[in-house]
Structure formats: structure tokens, C-alpha cells
Coordinates of C-alpha atoms and ligand atoms in Angstrom, one line a residue:
X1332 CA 0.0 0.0 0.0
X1333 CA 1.4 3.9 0.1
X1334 CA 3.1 5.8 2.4
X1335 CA -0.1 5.8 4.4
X1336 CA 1.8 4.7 7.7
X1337 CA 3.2 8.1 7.5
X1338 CA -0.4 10.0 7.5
X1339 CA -0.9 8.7 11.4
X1340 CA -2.1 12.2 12.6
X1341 CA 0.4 14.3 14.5
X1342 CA -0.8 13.5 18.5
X1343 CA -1.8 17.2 18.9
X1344 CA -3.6 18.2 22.0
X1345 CA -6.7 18.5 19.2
X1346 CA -6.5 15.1 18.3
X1347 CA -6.4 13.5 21.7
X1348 CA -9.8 14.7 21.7
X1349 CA -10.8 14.4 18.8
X1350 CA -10.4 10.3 18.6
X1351 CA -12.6 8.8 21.5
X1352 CA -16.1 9.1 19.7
X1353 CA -16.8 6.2 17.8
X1354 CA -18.4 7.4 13.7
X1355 CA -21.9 6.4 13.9
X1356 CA -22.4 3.1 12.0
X1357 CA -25.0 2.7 8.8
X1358 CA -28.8 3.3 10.1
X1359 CA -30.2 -0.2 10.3
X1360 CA -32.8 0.1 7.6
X1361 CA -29.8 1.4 4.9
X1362 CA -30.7 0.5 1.2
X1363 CA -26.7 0.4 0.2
X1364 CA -24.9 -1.7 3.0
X1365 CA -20.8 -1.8 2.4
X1366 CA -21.2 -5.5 1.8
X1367 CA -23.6 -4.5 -1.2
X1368 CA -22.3 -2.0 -2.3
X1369 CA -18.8 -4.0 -2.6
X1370 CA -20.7 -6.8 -5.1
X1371 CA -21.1 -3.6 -7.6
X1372 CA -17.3 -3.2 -7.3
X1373 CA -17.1 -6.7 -7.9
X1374 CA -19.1 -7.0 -10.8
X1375 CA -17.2 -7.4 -14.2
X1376 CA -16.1 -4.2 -15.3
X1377 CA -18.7 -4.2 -18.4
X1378 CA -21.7 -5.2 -16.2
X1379 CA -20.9 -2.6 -13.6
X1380 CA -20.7 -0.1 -16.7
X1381 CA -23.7 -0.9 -18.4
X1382 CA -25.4 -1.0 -15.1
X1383 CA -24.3 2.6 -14.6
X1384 CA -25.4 3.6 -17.7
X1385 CA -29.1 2.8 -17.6
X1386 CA -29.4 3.9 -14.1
X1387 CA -27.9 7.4 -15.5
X1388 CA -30.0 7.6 -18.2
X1389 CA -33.2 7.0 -16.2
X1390 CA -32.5 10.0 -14.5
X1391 CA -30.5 12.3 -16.3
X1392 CA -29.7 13.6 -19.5
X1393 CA -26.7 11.3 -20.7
X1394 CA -24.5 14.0 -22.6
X1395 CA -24.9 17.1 -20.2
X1396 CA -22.1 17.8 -17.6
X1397 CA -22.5 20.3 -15.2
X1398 CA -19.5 23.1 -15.2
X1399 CA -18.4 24.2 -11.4
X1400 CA -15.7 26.9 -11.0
X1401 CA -14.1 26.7 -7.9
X1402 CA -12.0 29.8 -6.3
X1403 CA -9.7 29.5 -3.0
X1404 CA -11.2 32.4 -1.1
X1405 CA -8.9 32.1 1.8
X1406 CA -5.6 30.2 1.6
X1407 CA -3.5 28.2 3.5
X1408 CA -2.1 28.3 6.7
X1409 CA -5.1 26.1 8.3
X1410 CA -5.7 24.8 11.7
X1411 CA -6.5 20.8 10.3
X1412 CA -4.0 18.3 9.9
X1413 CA -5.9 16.1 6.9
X1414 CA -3.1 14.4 5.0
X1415 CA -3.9 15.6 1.9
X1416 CA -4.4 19.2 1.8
X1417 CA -1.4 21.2 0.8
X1418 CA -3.1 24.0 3.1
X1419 CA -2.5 22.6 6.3
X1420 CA -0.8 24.6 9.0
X1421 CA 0.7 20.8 10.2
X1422 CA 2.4 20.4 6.8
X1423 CA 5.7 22.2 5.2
X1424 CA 4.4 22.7 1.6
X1425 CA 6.1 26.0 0.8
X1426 CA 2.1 27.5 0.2
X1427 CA 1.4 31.1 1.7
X1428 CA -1.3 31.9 3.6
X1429 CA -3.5 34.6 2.5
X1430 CA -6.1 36.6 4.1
X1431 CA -10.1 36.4 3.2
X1432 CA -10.3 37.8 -0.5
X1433 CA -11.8 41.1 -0.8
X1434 CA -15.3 41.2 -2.4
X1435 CA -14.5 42.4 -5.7
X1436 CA -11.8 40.1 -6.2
X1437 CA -14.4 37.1 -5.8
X1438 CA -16.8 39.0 -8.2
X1439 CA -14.6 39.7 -10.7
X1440 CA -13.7 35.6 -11.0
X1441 CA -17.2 34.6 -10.7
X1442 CA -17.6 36.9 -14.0
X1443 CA -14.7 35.6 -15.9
X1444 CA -15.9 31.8 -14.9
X1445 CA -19.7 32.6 -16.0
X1446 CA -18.2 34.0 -19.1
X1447 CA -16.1 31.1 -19.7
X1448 CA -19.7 28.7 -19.2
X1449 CA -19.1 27.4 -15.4
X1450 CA -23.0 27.5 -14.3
X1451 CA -21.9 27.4 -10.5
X1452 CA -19.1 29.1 -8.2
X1453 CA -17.7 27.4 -5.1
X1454 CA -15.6 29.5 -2.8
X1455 CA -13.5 27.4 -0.9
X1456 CA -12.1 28.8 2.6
X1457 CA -9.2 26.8 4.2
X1458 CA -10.7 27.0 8.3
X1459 CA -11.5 24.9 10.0
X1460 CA -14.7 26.9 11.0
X1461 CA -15.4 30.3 9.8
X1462 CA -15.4 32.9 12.9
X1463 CA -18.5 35.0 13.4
X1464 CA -17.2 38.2 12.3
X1465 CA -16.3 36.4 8.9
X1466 CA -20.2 35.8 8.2
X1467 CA -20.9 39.1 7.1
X1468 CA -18.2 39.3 5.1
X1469 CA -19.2 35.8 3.1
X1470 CA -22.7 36.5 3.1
X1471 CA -22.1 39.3 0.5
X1472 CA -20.0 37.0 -1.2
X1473 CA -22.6 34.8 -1.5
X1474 CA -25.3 37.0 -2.3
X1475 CA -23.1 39.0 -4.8
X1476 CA -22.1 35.6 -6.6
X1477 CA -25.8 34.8 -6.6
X1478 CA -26.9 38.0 -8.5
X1479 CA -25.0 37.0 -11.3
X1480 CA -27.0 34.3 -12.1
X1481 CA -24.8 31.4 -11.1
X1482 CA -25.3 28.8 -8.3
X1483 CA -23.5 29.3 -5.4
X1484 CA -21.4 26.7 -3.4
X1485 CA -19.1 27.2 -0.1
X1486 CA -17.5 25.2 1.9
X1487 CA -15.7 26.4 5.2
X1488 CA -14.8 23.7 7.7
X1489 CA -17.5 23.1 10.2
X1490 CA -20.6 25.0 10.6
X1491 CA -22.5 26.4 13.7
X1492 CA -26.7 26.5 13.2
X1493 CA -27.0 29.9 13.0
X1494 CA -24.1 30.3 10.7
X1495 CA -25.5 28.1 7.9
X1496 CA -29.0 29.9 8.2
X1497 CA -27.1 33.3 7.6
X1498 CA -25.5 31.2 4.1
X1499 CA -28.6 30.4 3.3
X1500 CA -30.6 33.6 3.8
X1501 CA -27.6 35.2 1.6
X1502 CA -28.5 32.8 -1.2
X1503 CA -26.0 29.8 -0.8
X1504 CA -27.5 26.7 -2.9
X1505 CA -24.6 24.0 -1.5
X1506 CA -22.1 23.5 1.3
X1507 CA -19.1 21.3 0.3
X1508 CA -18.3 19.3 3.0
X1509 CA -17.1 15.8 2.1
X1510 CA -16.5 12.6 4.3
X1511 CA -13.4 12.3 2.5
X1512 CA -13.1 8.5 3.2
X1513 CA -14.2 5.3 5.1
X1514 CA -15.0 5.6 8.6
X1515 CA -12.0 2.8 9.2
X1516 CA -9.6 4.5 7.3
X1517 CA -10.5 8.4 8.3
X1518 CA -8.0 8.2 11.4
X1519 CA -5.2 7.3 9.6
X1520 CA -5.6 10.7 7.1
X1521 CA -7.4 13.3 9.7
X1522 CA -6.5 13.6 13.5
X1523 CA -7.8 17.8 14.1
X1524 CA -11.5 16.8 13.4
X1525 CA -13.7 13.6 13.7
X1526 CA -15.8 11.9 11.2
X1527 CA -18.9 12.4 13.3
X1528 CA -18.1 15.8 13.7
X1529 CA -18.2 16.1 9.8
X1530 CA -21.9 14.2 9.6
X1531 CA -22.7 17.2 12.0
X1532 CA -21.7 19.9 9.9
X1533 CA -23.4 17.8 7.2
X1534 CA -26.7 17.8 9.6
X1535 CA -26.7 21.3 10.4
X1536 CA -26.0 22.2 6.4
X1537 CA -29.5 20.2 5.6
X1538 CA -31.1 21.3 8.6
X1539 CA -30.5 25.4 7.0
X1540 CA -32.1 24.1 3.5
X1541 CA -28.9 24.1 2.0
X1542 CA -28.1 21.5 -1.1
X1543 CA -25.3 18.8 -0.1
X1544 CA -22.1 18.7 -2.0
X1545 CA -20.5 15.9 -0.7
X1546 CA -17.8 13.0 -1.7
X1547 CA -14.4 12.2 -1.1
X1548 CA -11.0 11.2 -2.2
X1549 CA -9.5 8.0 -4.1
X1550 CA -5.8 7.2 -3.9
X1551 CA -5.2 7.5 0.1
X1552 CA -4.0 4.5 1.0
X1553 CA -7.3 3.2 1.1
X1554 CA -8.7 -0.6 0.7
X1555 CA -11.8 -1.6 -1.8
X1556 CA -13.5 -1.8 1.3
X1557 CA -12.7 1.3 2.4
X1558 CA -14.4 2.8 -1.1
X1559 CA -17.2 0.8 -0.5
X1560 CA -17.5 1.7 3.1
X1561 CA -17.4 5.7 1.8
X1562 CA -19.9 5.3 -0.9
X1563 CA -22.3 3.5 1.9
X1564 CA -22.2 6.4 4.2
X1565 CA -22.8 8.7 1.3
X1566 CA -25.7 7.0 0.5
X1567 CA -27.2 6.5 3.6
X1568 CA -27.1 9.8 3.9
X1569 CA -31.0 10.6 3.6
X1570 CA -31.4 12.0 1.4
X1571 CA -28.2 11.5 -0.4
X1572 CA -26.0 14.9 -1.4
X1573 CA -27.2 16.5 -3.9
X1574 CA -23.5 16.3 -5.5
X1575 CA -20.9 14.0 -4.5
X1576 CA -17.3 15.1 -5.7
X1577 CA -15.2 12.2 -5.9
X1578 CA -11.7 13.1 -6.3
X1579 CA -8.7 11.5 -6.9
X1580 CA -5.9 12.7 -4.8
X1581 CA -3.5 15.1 -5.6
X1582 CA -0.3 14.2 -4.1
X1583 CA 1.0 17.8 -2.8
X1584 CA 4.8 17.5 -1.9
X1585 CA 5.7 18.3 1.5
X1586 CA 2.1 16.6 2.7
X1587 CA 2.0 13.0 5.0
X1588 CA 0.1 11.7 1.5
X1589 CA 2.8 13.0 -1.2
X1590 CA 3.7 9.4 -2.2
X1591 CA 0.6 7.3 -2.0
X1592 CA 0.2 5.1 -4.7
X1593 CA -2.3 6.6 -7.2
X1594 CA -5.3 4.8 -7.2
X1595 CA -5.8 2.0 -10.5
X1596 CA -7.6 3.9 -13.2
X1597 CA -10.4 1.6 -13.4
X1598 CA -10.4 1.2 -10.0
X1599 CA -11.5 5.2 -9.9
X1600 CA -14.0 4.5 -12.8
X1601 CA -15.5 1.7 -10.6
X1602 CA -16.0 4.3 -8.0
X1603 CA -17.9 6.5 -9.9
X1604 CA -20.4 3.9 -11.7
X1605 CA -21.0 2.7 -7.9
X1606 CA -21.7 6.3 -7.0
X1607 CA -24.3 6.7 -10.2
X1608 CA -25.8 3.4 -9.3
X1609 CA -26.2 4.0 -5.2
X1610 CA -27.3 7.6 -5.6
X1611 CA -29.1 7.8 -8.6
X1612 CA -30.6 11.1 -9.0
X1613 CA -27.6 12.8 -7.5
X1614 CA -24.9 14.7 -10.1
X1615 CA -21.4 12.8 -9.6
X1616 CA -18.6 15.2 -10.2
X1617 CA -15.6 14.5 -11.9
X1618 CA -13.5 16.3 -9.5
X1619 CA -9.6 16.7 -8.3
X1620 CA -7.2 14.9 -10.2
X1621 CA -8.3 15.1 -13.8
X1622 CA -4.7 16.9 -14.9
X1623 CA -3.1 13.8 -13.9
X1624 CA -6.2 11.5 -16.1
X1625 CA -5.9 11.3 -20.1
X1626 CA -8.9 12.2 -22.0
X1627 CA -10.0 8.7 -22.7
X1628 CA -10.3 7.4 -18.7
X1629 CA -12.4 10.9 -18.4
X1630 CA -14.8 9.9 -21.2
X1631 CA -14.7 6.5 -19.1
X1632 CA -15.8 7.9 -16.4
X1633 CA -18.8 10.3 -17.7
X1634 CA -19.8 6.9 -19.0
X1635 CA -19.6 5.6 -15.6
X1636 CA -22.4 8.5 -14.8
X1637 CA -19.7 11.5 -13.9
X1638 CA -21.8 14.5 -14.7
X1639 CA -20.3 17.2 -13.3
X1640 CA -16.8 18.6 -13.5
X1641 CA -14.9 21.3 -11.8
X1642 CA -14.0 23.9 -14.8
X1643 CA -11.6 26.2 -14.8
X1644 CA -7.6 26.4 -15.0
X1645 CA -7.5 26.2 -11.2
X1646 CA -8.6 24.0 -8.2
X1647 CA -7.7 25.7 -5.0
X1648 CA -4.0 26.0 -4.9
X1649 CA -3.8 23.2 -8.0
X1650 CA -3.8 23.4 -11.5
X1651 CA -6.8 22.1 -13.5
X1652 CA -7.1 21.0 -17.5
X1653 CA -7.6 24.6 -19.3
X1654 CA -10.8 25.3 -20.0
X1655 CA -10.2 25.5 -23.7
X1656 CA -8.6 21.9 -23.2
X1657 CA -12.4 20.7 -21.5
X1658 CA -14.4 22.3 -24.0
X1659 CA -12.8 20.7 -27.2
X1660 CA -12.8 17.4 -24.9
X1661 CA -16.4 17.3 -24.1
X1662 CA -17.3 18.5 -28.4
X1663 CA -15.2 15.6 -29.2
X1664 CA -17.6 13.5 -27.2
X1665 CA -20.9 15.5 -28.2
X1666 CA -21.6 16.7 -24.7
X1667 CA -22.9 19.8 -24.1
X1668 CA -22.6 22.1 -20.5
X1669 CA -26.1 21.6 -18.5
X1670 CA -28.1 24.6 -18.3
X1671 CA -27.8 26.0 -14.5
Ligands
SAM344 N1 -11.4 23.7 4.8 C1 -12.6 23.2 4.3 C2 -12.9 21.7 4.6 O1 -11.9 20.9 4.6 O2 -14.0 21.4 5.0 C3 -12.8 23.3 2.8 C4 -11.6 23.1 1.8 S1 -11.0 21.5 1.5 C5 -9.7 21.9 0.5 C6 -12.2 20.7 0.5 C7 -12.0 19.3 0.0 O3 -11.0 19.3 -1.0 C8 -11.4 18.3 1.0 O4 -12.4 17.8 1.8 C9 -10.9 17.2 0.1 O5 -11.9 16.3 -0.2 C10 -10.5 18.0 -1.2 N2 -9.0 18.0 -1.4 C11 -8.2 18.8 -0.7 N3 -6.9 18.6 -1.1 C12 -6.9 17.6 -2.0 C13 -5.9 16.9 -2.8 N4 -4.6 17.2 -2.6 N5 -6.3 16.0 -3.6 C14 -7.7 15.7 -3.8 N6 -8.6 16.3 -3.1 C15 -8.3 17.3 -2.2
DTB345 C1 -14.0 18.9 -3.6 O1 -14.5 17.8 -3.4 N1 -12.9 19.1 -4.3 C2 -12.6 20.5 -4.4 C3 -13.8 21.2 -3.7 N2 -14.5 20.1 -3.3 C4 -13.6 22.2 -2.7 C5 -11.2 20.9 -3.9 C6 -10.1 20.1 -4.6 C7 -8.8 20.6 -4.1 C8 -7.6 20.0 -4.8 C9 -6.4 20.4 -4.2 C10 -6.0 21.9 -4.2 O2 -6.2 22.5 -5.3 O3 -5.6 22.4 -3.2
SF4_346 FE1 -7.9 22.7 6.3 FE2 -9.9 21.9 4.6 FE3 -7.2 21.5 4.1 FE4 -8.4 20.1 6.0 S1 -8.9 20.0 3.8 S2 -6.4 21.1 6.1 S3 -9.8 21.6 6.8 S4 -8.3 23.5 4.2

């Protein structure tokens, strides 16, 4: 397996606390059980596919994706030790933290990525909560974002009640909060913050009447089990996320995860046919990793029912296909942007 040993998260005084509540197991009346939902992965690879495909086509138009923009609103320099992120105040990986973006610096992108066809913005802060006396300031990002006709996404860290009612009244449509992994294999990436604390945040999103982005990451270290185990807890989630990002990581250098073994191609395009299959009327978004995929294993995986891609020549403090790249890409294949 990878490097994955070395992702145990640093014993800070955070984590001590953080690790004694147990992740609350599948409700007993779940549809997708992991044990179930590992006989899709099992399936031959064509079955699984074809599968995917009419489940997709039942409920979704098969050669629309849906174009997200995502813009790091606040960079680096965060409180969480997740193994991954290449913002992590626990990690050395040469990135500098920046302060909240002004207002018109946020507009001015969410312009230039409606012009360049992205239907929705997400605004991605790296806290691991927003502070009170940031709300105000997000809300008109929100709100502003909103005016322009797009959808609006955000995700923060964790979220008090109150705060995700003041997203919401601002005109937030989603908050991106993923699970990131299994339950079992969450400890070994994430020691600052527990899984259960995440299905909170998750719980207090819904509770607002805000739309759930949420997914995780392939290539971690993590077992087929494990991806089964994640896409059961998605699913169970009632209802399921209105999006669910899976992404494959992005080794950053200088993180706990920057030599994991990258994830088997069709291993990742097994992921996302499980996904369409377990949460059928959800979109399933393409998400980080597709510099490091080649065109045909992305067509793969929109056959798989991927719907969705981030869009855009940046992630959050990664590079992304250019957008001119993903337009000619998706007219080779006769797919069109879905209408917001
Ligand atoms: N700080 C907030 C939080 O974690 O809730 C929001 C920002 S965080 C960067 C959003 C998500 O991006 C993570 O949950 C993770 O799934 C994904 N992500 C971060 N770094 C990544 C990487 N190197 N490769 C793939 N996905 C990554
Ligand atoms: C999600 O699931 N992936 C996006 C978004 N939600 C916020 C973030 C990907 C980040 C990739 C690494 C980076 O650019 O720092
Ligand atoms: Fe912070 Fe989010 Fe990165 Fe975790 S994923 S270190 S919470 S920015």
C-alpha cells in the first residue's frame, strides 16, 4: 500500500480529543450496505458499466455535464492536519497563507468563470470553521455571486446552526463538506477533526435548507473496502448529497500523502459507476485529479455517470485541465454544459 503509515495524525492536543467518539455506524434500515455496495465493485467491469449507464439515463440527461468553478477564497495556513491538503498549517508545503479575498476580487472571477460557461461558483475557505465576524463578510460574497446568475457553493470547515441559516438567507445553494473516506480509514488521514463531527456539519447544512455537496478522495491508501464503506455512508445519507465530488488525490509535496500510490484507473472509474448506481438522482462530479487523467479514462468515467466537473484552469491552490482543453474534450464527445 502507500506511504499511508506516514499520515498517522500528529498526536496534537486537538486530536487527543478528537479520537474517542466512535463514527456512527450505517442506520439499520440502509438501502446500500458496504457488503452491497462491494458486489457492484465486484461485478465485471462491463456489467458494472452498463449498469451505470441505464441507471444514469433513467434519471438524467446522458451527454450534459454540469460546469463548477471553484476559487480559494482564503488560503493556506489552516488549523486541520488532513493528510492531503497542501493548506495545512501541520504540513511544510512552501504555500502562503493569505487573508479572506476582498469582495471584488471574488466577483470579478465569478464573472470571468460565467463567461467562460461554469453554471456554478464554489468558494473554498481553508478553516476549520469560519469565525462569526467572517459571516458578514461571506454572506455578500454569497449574495453577490448569486446576482450573477450562477449557483453558489461554499465550503468552510465546520458550521454552527446559526451560521449556515445566515449562508442560506444570503442565497448559498450547496455546502461542500465531504466525508473524504471510510470511517475505518479516516483516522489514519485526519486527527484535528472527527468523522462524526463532519456528519454534524453535514446535519446542520441540511437542517438550514442548503443542497449537499459531498464526496471524497480515491488514492489515500485506502482498501476496496474502504471505497465501499465511503460510498455506503454517502448514500445512507437521507437524502443522499445532492452532488458527490469524488476526487482523486493530488499528491501535494511536502504533505503526510505526497507518495501514495495513485489509485488504479479503473479502479476510480468503478467508483464513480457505484456512485451513479447507489445515488441515482444525485450529479457525480468529476472532481480533483483530472490533470493527472488522459482524455480517454475521463470519457470513461462520464460513461460511468460523472456529470459534473470542476471547470476552470484552477482548483484551489492546483492546476486544472484549461478550460479550452475541456471544451474541445467534451465537443469531441458530443456533450454539451447543462443549463444551471
Ligand atoms: N477547509 C474546508 C474543509 O476541509 O472542509 C474546505 C476546503 S477543502 C480543501 C475541500 C476538499 O478538497 C477536501 O475535503 C478534500 O476532499 C479535497 N481536497 C483537498 N486537497 C486535495 C488533494 N490534494 N487532492 C484531492 N482532493 C483534495
Ligand atoms: C472537492 O471535493 N474538491 C474541491 C472542492 N470540493 C472544494 C477541492 C479540490 C482541491 C484540490 C487540491 C487543491 O487545489 O488544493
Ligand atoms: Fe484545512 Fe480543509 Fe485543508 Fe483540511 S482540507 S487542512 S480543513 S483546508
Amino acid at each position: 500500500m502507500s506511504s499511508c503509515s506516514n499520515a498517522t495524525p500528529v498526536a496534537t492536543a486537538e486530536a487527543t480529543i478528537a479520537f474517542p467518539r466512535k463514527p456512527r455506524a450505517l442506520p439499520a434500515n440502509a438501502q446500500w450496505t458496504t457488503e452491497r455496495v462491494l458486489a457492484l465493485y465486484e461485478l465485471p467491469f462491463n456489467d458494472l458499466l452498463f449498469r451505470a449507464q441505464q441507471v444514469h439515463r433513467e434519471h438524467h440527461d446522458a451527454n450534459a455535464v454540469q460546469l463548477s468553478t471553484l476559487l480559494s477564497i482564503k488560503t493556506g495556513g489552516c488549523a486541520e492536519d488532513c493528510g492531503y491538503c497542501a493548506q495545512s498549517a501541520h504540513h511544510d508545503t512552501g504555500l502562503k497563507a493569505t487573508k479572506l479575498m476582498d469582495l471584488d476580487e471574488v466577483l470579478e472571477a465569478a464573472k470571468a468563470a460565467k463567461a467562460q460557461g461554469a453554471s456554478r461558483f464554489c468558494m473554498g475557505a481553508a478553516w476549520r470553521e469560519p469565525k462569526d465576524r467572517d459571516m458578514e463578510a461571506l454572506g455578500r460574497m454569497v449574495s453577490g455571486v448569486k446576482a450573477l446568475g450562477m449557483e453558489t457553493c461554499i465550503t468552510l470547515g465546520m458550521l454552527k446552526p446559526r451560521q449556515a441559516q445566515q449562508l442560506k438567507e444570503a442565497g448559498l445553494d450547496y455546502y461542500n463538506h465531504n466525508l473524504d473516506t471510510s470511517p475505518e480509514h479516516y483516522n489514519k488521514v485526519i486527527g484535528t477533526r472527527t468523522y462524526e463531527d463532519r456528519l454534524d456539519t453535514l446535519a446542520t447544512a441540511r437542517e438550514a435548507g442548503l443542497h449537499l455537496c459531498c464526496g471524497g478522495i480515491l488514492g489515500m491508501g485506502e482498501t476496496r473496502a474502504d471505497r465501499a464503506s465511503l460510498i455506503a455512508q454517502l448514500a445512507a445519507l437521507d437524502p443522499a448529497p445532492e452532488s458527490v465530488p469524488i476526487n482523486q488525490l493530488i499528491p501535494v509535496p511536502g504533505t503526510p500523502l505526497e507518495n501514495a500510490e495513485p489509485v488504479d484507473p479503473f479502479e476510480f472509474v468503478r467508483t464513480i459507476a457505484v456512485a451513479r448506481i447507489t445515488m441515482p438522482r444525485s450529479v457525480v462530479r468529476l472532481s480533483a485529479g483530472r490533470e493527472q487523467m488522459d482524455e480517454a479514462l475521463q470519457a470513461l468515467c462520464f460513461l460511468a455517470g460523472a456529470n459534473s466537473m470542476f471547470y476552470g484552469d484552477r482548483l484551489l491552490t492546483t492546476s486544472n485541465p484549461q478550460a479550452e482543453a475541456d471544451r474541445l474534450l467534451l465537443q469531441r464527445l458530443g456533450m454539451a454544459p447543462a443549463a444551471a
